[in-house]
PDB file of C-alpha atoms in Angstrom:
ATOM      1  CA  UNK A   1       0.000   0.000   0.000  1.00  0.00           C
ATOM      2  CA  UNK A   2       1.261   3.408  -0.938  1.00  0.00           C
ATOM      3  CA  UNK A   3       0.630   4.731   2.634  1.00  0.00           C
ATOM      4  CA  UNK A   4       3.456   5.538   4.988  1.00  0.00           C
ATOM      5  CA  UNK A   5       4.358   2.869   7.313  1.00  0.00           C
ATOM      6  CA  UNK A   6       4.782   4.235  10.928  1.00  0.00           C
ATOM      7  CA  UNK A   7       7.950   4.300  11.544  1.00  0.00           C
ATOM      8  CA  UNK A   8       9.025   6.669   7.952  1.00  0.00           C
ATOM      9  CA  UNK A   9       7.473   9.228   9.993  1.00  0.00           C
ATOM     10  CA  UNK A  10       9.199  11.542  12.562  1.00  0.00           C
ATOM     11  CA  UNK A  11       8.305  10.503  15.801  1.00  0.00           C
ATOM     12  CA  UNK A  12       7.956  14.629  16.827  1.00  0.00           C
ATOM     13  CA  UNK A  13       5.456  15.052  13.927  1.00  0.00           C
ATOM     14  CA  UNK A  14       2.049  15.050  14.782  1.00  0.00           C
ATOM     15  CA  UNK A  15      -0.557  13.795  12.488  1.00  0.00           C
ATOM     16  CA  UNK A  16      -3.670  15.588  10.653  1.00  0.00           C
ATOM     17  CA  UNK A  17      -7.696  15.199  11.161  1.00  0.00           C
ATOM     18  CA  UNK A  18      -8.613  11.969   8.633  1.00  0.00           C
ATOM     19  CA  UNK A  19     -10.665  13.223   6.240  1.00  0.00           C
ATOM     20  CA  UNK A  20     -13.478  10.531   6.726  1.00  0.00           C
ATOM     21  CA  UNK A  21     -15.966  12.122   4.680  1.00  0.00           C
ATOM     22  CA  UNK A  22     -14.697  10.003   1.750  1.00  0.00           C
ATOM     23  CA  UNK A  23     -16.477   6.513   0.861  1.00  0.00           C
ATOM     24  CA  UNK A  24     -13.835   3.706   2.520  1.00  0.00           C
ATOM     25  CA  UNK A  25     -13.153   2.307  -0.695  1.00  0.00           C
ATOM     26  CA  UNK A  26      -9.379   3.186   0.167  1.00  0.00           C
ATOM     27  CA  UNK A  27      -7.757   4.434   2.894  1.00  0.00           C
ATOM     28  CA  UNK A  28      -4.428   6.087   1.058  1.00  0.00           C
ATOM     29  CA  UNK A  29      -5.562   9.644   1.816  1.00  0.00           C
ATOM     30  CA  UNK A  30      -5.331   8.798   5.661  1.00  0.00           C
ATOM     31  CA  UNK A  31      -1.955  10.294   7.745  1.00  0.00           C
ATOM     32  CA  UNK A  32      -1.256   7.400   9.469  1.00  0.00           C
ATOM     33  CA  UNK A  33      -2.027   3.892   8.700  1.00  0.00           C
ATOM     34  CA  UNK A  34      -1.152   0.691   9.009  1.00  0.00           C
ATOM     35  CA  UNK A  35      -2.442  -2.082   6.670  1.00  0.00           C
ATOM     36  CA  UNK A  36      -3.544  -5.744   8.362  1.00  0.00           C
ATOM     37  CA  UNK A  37      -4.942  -7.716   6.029  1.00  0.00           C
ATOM     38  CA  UNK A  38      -7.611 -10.015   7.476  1.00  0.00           C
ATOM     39  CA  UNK A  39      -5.841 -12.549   9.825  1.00  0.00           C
ATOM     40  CA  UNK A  40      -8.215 -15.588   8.256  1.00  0.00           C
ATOM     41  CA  UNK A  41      -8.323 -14.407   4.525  1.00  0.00           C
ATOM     42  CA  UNK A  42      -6.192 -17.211   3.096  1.00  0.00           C
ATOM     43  CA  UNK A  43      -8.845 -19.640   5.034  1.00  0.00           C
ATOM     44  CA  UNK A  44     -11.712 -17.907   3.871  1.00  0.00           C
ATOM     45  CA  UNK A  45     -10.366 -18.097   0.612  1.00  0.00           C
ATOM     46  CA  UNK A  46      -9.639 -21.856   0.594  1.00  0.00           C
ATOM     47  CA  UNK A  47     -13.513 -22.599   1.515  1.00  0.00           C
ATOM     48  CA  UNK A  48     -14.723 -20.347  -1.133  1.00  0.00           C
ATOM     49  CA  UNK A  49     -12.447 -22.305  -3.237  1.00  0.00           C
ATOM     50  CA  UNK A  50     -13.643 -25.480  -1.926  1.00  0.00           C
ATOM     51  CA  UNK A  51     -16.900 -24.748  -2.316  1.00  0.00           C
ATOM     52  CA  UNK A  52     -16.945 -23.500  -5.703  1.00  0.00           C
ATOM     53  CA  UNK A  53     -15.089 -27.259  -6.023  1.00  0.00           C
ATOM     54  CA  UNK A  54     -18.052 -28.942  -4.423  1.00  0.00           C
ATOM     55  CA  UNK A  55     -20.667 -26.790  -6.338  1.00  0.00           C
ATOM     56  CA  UNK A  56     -19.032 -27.989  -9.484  1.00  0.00           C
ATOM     57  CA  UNK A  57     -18.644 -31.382  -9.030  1.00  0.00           C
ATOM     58  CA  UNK A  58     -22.732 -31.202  -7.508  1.00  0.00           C
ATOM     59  CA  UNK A  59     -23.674 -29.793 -11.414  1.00  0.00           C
ATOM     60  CA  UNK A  60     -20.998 -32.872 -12.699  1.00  0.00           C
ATOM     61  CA  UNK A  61     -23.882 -35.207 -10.433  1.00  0.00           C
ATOM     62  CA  UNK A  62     -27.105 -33.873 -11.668  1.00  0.00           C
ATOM     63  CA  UNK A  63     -25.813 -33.624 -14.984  1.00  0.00           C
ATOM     64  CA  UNK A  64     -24.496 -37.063 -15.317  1.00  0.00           C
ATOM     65  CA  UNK A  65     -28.341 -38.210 -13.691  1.00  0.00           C
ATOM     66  CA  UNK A  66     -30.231 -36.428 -16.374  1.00  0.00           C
ATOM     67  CA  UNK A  67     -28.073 -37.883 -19.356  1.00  0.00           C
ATOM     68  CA  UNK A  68     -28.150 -41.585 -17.806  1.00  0.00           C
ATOM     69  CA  UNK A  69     -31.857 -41.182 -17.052  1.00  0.00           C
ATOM     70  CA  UNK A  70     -32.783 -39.150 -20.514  1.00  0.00           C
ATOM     71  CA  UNK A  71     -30.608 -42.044 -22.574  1.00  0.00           C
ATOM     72  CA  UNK A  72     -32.581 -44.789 -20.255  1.00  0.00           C
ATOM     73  CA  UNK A  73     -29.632 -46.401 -19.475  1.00  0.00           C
ATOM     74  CA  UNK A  74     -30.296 -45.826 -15.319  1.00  0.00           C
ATOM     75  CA  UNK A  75     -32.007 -48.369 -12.682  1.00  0.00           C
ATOM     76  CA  UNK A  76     -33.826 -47.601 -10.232  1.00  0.00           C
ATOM     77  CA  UNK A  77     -31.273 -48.527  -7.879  1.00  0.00           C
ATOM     78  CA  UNK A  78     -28.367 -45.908 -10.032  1.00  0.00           C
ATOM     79  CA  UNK A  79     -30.823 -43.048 -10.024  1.00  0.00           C
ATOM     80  CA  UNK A  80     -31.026 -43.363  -6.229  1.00  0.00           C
ATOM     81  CA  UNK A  81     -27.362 -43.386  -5.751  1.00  0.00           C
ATOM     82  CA  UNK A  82     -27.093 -40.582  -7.896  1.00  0.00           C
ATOM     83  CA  UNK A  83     -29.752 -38.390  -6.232  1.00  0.00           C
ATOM     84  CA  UNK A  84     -28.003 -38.867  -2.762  1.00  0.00           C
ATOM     85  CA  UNK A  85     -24.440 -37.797  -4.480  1.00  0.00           C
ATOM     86  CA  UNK A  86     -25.927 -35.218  -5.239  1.00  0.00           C
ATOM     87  CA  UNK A  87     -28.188 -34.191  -2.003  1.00  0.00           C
ATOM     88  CA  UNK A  88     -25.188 -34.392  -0.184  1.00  0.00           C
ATOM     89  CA  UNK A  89     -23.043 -32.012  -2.678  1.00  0.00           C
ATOM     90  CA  UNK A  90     -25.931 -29.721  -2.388  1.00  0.00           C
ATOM     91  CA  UNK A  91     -25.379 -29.231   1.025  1.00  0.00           C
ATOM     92  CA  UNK A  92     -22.150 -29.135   0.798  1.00  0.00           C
ATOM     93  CA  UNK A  93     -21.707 -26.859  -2.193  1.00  0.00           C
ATOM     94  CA  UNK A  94     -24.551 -24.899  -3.497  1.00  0.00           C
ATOM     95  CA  UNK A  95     -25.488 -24.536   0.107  1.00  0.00           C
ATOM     96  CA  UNK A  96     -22.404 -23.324   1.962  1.00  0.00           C
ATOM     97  CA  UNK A  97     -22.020 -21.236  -1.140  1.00  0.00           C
ATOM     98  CA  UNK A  98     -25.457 -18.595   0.578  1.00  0.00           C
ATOM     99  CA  UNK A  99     -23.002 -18.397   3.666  1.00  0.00           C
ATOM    100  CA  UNK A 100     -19.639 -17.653   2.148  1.00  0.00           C
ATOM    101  CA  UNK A 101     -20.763 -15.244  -0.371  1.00  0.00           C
ATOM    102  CA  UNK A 102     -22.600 -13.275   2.182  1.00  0.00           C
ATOM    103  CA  UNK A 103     -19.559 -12.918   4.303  1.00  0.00           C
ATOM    104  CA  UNK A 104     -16.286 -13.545   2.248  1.00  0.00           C
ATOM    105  CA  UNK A 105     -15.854  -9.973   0.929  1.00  0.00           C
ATOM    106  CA  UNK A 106     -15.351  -8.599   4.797  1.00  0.00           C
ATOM    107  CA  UNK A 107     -13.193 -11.649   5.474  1.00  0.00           C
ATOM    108  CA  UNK A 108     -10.981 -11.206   2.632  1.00  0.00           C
ATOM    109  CA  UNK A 109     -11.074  -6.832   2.432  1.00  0.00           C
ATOM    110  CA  UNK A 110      -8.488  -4.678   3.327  1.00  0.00           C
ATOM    111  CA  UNK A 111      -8.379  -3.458   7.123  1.00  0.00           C
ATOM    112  CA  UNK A 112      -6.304  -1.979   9.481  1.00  0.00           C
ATOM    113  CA  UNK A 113      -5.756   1.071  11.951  1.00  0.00           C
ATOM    114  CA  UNK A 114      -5.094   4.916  11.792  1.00  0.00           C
ATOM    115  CA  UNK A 115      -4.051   7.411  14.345  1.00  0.00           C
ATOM    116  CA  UNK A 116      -4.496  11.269  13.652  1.00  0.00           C
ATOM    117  CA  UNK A 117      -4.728  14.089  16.179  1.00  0.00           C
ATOM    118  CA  UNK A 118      -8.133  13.548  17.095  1.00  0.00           C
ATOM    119  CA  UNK A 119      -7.742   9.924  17.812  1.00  0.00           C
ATOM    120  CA  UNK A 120      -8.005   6.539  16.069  1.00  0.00           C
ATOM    121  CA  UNK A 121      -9.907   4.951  13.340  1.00  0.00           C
ATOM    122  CA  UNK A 122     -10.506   0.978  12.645  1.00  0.00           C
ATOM    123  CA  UNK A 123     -11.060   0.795   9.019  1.00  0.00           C
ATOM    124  CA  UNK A 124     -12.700  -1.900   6.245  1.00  0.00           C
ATOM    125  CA  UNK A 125     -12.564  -1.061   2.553  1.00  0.00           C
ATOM    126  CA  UNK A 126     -15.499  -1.541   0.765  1.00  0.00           C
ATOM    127  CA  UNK A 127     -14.881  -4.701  -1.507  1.00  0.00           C
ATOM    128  CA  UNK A 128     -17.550  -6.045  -4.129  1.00  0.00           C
ATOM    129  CA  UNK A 129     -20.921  -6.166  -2.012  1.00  0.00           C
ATOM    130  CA  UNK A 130     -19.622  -4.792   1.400  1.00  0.00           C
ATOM    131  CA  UNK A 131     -19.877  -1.562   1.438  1.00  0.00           C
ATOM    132  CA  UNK A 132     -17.160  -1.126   4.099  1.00  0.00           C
ATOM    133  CA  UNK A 133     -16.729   0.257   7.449  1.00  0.00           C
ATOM    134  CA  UNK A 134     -14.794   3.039  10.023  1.00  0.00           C
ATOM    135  CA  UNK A 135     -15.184   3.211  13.432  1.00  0.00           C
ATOM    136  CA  UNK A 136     -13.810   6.523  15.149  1.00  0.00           C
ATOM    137  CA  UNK A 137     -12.587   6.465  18.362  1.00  0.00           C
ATOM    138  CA  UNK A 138     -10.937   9.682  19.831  1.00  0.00           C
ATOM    139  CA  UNK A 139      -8.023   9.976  22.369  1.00  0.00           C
ATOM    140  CA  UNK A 140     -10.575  11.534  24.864  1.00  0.00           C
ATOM    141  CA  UNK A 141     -12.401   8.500  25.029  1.00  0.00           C
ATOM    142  CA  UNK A 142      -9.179   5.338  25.290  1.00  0.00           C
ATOM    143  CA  UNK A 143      -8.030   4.923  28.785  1.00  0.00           C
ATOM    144  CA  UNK A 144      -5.808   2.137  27.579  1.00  0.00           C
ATOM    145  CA  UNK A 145      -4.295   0.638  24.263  1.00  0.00           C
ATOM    146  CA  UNK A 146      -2.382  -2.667  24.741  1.00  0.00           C
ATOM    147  CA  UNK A 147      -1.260  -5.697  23.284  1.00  0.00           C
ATOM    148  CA  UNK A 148      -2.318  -9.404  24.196  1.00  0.00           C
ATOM    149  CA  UNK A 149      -1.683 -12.516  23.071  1.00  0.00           C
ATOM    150  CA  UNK A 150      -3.573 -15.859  23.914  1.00  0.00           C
ATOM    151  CA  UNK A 151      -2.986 -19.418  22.849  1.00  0.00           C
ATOM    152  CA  UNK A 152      -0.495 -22.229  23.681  1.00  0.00           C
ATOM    153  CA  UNK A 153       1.042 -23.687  20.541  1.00  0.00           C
ATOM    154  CA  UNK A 154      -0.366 -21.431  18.445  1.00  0.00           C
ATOM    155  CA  UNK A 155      -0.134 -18.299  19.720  1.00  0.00           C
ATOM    156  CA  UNK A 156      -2.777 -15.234  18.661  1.00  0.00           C
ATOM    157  CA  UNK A 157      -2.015 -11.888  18.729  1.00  0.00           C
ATOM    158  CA  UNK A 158      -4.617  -8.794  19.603  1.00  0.00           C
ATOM    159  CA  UNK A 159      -4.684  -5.362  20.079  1.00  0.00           C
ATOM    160  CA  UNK A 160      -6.697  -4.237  23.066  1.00  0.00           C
ATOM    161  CA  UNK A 161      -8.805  -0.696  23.417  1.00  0.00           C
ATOM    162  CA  UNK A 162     -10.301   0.030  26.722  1.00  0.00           C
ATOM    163  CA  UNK A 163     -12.543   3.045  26.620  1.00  0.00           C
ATOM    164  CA  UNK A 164     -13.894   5.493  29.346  1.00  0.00           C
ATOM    165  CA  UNK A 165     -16.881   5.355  27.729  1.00  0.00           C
ATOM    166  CA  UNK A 166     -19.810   2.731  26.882  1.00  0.00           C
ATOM    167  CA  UNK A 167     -20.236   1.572  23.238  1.00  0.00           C
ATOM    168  CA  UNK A 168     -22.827  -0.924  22.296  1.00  0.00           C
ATOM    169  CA  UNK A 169     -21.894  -3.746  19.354  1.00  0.00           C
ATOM    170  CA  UNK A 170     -23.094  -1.759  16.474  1.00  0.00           C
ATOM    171  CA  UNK A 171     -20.902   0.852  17.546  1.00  0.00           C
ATOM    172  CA  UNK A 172     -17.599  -1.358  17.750  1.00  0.00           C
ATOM    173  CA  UNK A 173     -16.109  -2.432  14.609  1.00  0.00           C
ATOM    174  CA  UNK A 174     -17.811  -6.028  13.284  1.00  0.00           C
ATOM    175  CA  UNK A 175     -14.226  -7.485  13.318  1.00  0.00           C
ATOM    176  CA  UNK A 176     -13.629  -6.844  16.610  1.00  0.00           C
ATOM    177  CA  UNK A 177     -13.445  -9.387  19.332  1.00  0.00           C
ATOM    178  CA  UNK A 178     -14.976  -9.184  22.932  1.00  0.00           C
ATOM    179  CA  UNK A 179     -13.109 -10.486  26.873  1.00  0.00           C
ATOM    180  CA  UNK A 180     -15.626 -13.007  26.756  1.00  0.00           C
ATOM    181  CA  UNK A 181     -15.326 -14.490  23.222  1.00  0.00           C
ATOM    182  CA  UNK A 182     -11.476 -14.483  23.546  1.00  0.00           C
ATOM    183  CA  UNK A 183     -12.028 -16.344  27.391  1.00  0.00           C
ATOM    184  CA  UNK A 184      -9.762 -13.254  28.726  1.00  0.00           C
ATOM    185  CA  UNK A 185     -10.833 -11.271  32.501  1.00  0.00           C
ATOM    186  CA  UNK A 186     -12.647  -7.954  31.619  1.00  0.00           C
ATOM    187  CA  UNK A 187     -11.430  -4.677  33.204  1.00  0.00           C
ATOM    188  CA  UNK A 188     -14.002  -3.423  35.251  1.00  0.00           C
ATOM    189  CA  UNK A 189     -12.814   0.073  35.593  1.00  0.00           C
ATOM    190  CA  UNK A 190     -13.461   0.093  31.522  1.00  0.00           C
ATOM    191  CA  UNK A 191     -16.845   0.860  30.222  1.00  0.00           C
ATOM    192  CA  UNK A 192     -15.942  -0.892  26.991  1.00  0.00           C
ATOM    193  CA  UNK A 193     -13.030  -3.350  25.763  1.00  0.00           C
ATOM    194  CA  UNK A 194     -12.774  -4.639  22.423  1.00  0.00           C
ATOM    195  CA  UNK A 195      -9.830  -7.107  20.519  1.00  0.00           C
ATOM    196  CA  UNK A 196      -8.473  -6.706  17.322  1.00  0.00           C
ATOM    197  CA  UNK A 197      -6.432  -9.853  15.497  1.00  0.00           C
ATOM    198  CA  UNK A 198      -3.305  -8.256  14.129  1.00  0.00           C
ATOM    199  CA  UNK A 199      -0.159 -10.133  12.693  1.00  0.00           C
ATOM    200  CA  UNK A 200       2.789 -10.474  14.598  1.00  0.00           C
ATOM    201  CA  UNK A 201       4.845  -8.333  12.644  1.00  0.00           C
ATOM    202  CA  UNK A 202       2.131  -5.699  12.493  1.00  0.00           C
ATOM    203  CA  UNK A 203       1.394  -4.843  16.387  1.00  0.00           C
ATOM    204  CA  UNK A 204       4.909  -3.277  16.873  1.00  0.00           C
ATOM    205  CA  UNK A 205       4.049  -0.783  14.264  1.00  0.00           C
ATOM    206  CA  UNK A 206       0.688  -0.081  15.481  1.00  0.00           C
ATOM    207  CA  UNK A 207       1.658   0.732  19.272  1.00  0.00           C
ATOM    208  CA  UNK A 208       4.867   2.911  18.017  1.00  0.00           C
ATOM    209  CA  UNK A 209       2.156   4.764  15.212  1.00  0.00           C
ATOM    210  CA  UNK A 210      -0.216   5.365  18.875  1.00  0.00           C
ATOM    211  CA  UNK A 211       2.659   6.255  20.752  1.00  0.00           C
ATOM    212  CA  UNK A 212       4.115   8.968  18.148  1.00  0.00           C
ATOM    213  CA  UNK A 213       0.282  10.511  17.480  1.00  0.00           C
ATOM    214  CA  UNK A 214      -1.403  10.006  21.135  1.00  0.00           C
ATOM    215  CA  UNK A 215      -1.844  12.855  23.600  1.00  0.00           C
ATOM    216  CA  UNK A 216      -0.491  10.315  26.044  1.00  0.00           C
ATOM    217  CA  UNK A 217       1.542   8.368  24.954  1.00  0.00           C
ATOM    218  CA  UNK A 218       1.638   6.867  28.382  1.00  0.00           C
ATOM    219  CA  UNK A 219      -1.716   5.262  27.360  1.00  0.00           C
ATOM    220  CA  UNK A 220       0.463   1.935  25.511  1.00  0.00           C
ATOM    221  CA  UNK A 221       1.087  -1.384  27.359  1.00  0.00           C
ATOM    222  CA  UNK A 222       2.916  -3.839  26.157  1.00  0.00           C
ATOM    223  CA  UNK A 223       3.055  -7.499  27.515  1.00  0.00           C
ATOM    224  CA  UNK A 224       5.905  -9.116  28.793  1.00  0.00           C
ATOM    225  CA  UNK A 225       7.823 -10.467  25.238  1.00  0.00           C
ATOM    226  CA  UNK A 226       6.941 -14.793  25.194  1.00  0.00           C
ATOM    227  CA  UNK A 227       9.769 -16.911  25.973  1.00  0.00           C
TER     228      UNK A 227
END
């Protein structure tokens, strides 16, 4: 992405307002940004392409029915096997398909996470049929900004944002993970906590792009490196 990474910027130089008023289709006019490409994308991808598989070889089925039955060549017995092939594929094809093209283009979009001088901004281009998504949150409102990971073998890395003040779900961004869904102990001295999945190589540069644009800088945490 043609955006400046974090750290080509001068930590004394403070960034500019984001000029939000433009559709998030792209995020290159933003002053600070860093780019995380959906954490699950390449497995979202692999069951769209298995299911396009399935879907195919479901038409291969039904197709293959119809000629046998049309030619007469089929028995009872064949056209039953061949309508359970193809019940099954259904299901497991045609019918996964109304799930994962509802949801694949925010699984597979570009996101990430700007700072400016009024605060920070969780961003979703729009791709194909979603029409994208920002959620603002300013410096006035974070009491804390902090990184977590979770896991055992395979470790998971997050970006926590506690906030002074309460937001309900459709006010958090809809890739955002809650205490409870990641089995992690809620602050209680935050009105609201949210999680976002970010790369390993990718929550370094966030924190130092909060640190270098923040009022407070004093606001990061970081965790105790894994051994």
């Amino acid at each position: 992405m043609a955006s400046p990474e974090p750290s080509d910027v001068p930590p004394d130089e403070r960034g500019v307002p984001s000029d939000l008023t433009r559709p998030p289709a792209s995020v290159s006019h933003l002053r600070r940004y860093v780019s995380l490409r959906g954490p699950n994308a390449r497995m979202w991808m692999t069951a769209a392409y298995f299911s396009a598989s399935l879907t195919l070889g479901f038409l291969l089925v039904v197709g293959s029915m119809l000629w046998h039955v049309t030619r007469e060549e089929a028995t009872v017995g064949s056209v039953s096997l061949w309508a359970i092939a193809g019940l099954v594929m259904f299901f497991l094809g045609p019918g996964s398909n109304v799930f994962l093209v509802r949801g694949l283009p925010q699984r597979i979009t570009s996101q990430g996470i700007s700072a400016d001088s009024d605060g920070v901004t969780l961003l979703q281009e729009r791709k194909w049929w979603f029409p994208g998504e920002g959620t603002f949150v300013s410096w006035e409102e974070i009491r804390r900004i902090r990184e977590v990971h979770i896991g055992g073998r395979r470790v998971l890395y997050f970006i926590e944002f506690a906030l002074d003040t309460h937001r309900t779900d459709p006010e958090l961004p809809g890739w955002a993970e809650s205490a409870e869904t990641l089995d992690l102990e809620a602050d209680p001295e935050a009105a609201t906590q949210f999680y976002v999945q970010v790369p390993k190589d990718r929550k370094e540069h966030i924190l130092r792009m909060v640190e270098r644009t923040a009022p407070l800088p004093s606001i990061v945490e970081r965790s105790a490196p894994l051994r």
